[in-house]
PDB file of C-alpha atoms in Angstrom:
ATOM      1  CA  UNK A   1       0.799  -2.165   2.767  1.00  0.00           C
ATOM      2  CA  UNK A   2       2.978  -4.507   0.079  1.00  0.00           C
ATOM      3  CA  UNK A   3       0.088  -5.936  -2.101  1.00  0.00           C
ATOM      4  CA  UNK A   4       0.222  -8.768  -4.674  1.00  0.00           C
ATOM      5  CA  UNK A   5      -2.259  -9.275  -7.680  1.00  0.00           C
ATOM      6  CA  UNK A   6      -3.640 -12.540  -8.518  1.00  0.00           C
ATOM      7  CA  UNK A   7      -4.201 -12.679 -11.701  1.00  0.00           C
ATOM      8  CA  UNK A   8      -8.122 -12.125 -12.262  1.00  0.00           C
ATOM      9  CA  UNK A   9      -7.422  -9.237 -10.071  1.00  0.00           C
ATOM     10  CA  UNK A  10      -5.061  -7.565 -12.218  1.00  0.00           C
ATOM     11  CA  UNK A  11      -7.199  -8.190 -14.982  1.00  0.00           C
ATOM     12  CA  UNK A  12     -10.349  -6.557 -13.291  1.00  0.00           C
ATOM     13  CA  UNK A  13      -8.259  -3.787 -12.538  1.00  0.00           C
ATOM     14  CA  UNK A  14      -6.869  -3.013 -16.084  1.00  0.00           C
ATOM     15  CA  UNK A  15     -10.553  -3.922 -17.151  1.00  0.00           C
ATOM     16  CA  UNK A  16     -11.883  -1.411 -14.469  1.00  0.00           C
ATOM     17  CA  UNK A  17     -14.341  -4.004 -14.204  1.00  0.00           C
ATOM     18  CA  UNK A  18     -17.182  -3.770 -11.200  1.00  0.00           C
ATOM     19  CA  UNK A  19     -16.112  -7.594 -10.225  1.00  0.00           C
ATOM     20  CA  UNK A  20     -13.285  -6.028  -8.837  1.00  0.00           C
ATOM     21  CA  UNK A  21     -14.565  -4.914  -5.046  1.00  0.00           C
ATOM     22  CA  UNK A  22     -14.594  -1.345  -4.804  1.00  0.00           C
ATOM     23  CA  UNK A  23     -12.561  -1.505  -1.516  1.00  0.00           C
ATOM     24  CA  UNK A  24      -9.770  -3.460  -2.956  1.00  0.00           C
ATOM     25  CA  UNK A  25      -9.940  -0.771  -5.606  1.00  0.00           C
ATOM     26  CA  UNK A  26      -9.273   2.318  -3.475  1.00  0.00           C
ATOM     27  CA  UNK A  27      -6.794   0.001  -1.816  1.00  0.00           C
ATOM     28  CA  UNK A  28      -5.233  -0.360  -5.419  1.00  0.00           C
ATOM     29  CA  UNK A  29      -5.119   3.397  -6.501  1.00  0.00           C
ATOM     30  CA  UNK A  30      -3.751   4.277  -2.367  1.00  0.00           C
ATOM     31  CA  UNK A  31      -0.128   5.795  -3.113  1.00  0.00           C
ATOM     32  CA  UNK A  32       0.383   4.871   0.074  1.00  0.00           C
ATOM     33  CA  UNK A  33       0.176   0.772  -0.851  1.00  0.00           C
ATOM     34  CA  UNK A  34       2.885  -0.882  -2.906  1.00  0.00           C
ATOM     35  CA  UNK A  35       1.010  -2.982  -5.374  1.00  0.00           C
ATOM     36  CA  UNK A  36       3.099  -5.705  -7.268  1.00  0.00           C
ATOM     37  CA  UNK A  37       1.897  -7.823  -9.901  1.00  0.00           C
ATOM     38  CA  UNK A  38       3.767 -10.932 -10.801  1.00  0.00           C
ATOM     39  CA  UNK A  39       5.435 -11.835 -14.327  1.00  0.00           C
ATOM     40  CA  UNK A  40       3.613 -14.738 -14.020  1.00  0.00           C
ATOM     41  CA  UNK A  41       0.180 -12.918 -14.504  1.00  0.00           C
ATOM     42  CA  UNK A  42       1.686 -11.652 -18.182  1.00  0.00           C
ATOM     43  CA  UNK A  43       2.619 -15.325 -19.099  1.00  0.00           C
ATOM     44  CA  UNK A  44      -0.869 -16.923 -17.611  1.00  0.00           C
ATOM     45  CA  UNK A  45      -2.674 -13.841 -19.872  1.00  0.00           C
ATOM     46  CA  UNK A  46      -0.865 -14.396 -22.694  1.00  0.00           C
ATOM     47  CA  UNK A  47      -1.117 -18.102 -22.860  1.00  0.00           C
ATOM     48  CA  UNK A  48      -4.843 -17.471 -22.265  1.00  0.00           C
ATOM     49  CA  UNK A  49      -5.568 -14.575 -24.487  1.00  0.00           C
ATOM     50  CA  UNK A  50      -6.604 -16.291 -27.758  1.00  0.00           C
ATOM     51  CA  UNK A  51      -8.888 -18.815 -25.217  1.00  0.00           C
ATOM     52  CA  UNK A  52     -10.961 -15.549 -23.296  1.00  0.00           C
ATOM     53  CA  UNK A  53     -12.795 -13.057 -24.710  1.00  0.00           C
ATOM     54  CA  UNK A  54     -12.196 -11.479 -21.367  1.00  0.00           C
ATOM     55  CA  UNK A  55      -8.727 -11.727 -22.329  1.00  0.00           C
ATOM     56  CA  UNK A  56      -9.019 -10.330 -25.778  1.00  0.00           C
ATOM     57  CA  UNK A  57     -10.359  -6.783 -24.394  1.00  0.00           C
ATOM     58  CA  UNK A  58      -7.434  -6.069 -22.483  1.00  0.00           C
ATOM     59  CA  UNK A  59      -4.618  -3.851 -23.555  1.00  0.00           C
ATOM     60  CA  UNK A  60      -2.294  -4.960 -25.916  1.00  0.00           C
ATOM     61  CA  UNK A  61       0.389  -4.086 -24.185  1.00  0.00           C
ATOM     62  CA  UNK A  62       0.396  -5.574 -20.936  1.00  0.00           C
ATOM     63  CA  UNK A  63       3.566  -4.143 -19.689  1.00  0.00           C
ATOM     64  CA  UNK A  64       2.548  -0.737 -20.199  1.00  0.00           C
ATOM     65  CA  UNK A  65      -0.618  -0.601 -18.549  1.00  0.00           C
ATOM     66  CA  UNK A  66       0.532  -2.214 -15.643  1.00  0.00           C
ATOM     67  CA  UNK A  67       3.149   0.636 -15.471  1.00  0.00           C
ATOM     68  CA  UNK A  68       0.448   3.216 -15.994  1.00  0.00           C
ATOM     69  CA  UNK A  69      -1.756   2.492 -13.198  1.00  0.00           C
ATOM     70  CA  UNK A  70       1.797   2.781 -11.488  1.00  0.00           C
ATOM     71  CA  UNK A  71       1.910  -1.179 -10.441  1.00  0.00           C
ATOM     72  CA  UNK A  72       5.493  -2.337 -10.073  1.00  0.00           C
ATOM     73  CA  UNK A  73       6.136  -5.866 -11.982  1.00  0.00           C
ATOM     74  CA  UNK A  74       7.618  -8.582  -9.755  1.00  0.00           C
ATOM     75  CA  UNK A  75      10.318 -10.767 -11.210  1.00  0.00           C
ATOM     76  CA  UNK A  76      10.012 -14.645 -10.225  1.00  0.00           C
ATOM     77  CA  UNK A  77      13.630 -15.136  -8.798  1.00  0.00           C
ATOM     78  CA  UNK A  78      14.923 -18.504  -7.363  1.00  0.00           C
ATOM     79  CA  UNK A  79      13.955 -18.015  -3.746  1.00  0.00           C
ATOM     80  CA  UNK A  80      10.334 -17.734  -5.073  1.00  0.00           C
ATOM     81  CA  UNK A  81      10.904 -20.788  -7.405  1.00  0.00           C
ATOM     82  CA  UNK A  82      11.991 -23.113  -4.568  1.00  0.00           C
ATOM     83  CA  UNK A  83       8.835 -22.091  -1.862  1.00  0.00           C
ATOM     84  CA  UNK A  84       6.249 -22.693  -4.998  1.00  0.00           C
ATOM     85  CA  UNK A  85       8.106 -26.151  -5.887  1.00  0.00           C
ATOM     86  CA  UNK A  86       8.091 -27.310  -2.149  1.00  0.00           C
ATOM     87  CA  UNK A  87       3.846 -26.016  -1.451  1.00  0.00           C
ATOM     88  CA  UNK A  88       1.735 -28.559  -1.213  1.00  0.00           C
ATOM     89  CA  UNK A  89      -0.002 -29.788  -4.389  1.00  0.00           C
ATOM     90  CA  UNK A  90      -3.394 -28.462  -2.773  1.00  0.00           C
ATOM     91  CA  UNK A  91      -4.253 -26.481  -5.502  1.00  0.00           C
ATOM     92  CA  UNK A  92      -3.809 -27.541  -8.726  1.00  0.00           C
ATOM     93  CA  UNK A  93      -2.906 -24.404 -10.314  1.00  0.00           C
ATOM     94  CA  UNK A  94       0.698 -23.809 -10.808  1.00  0.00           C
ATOM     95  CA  UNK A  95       0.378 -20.017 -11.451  1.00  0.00           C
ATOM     96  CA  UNK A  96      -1.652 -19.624  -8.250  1.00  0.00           C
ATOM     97  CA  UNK A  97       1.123 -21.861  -6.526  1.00  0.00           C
ATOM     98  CA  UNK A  98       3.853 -19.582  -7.332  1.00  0.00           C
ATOM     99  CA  UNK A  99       1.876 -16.226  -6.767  1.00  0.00           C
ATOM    100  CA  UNK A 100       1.076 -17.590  -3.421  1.00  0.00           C
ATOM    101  CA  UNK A 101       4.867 -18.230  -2.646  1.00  0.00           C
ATOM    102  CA  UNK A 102       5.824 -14.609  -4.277  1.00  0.00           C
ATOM    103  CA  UNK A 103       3.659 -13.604  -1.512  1.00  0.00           C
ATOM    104  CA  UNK A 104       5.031 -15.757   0.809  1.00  0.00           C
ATOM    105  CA  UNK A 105       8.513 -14.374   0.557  1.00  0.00           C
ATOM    106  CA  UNK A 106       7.920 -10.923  -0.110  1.00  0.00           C
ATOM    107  CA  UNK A 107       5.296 -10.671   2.895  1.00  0.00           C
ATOM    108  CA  UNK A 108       2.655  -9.572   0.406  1.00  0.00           C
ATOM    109  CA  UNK A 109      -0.960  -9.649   0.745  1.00  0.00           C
ATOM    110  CA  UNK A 110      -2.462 -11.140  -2.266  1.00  0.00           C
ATOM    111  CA  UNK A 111      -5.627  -9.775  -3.586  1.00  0.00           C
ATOM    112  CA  UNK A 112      -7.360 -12.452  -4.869  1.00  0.00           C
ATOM    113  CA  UNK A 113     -10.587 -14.298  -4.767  1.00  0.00           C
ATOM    114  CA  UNK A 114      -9.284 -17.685  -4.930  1.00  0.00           C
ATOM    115  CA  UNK A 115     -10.048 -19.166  -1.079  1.00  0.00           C
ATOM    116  CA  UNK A 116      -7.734 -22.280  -1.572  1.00  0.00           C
ATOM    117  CA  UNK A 117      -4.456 -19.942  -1.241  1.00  0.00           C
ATOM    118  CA  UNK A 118      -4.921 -19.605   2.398  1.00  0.00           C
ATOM    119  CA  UNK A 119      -4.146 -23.147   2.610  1.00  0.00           C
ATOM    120  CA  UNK A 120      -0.582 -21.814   2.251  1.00  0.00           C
ATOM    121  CA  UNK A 121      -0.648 -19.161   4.823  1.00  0.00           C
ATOM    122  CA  UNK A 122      -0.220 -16.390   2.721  1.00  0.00           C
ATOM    123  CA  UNK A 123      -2.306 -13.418   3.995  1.00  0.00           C
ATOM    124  CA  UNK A 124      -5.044 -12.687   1.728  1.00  0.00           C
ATOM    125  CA  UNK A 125      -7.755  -9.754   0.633  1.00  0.00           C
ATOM    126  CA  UNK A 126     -11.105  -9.878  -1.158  1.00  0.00           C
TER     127      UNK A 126
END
């Protein structure tokens, strides 16, 4: 299964935190799965960092403990540019907007608790 972090997920999973479902966990830590987590979850944590204490417990170093859970970072190219630009403005969120069309293109589930990015037909877990 191709699987594709929202970002609150990612950060409960670098967190370990319980608010992450233990399901989706196992699902996470399944070799089997390909989990992807999109740039745009660094950028929307480092623009938030200084706001969140949340924020301010995670690693430093983003990058690298994405890598070490064994997550593979996915790029934002121009094919996933255009689908975000041309969803709907139902949700007002432009990170969620372009993680939902990352999923959209890749045909990724995205693990996320967020019930408005349905709206968009991506396929979604929580």
């Amino acid at each position: 299964m191709k699987l594709l972090l929202d970002t609150h997920a990612l950060i409960w999973a670098l967190a370990q935190s319980r608010r992450l479902p233990p399901r989706l966990a196992a699902l996470l830590m399944d070799t089997d799965n390909d989990v992807l987590v999109s740039v745009a979850c660094a950028y929307e944590i480092e623009f938030k960092r200084s706001r969140s204490a949340e924020l301010g417990l995670l690693p430093a170093d983003i990058e690298d403990a994405v890598r070490r859970l064994d997550f593979a970072w996915l790029p934002v190219d121009a094919r996933h540019a255009v689908v975000a630009g041309r969803l709907p403005r139902q949700h007002g969120d432009p990170f969620d907007r372009l993680i939902a069309a990352q999923g959209l293109v890749e045909n990724a589930t995205v693990i996320t608790r967020d019930p408005q990015l349905v709206v968009y037909g991506v396929p979604t877990l929580w």
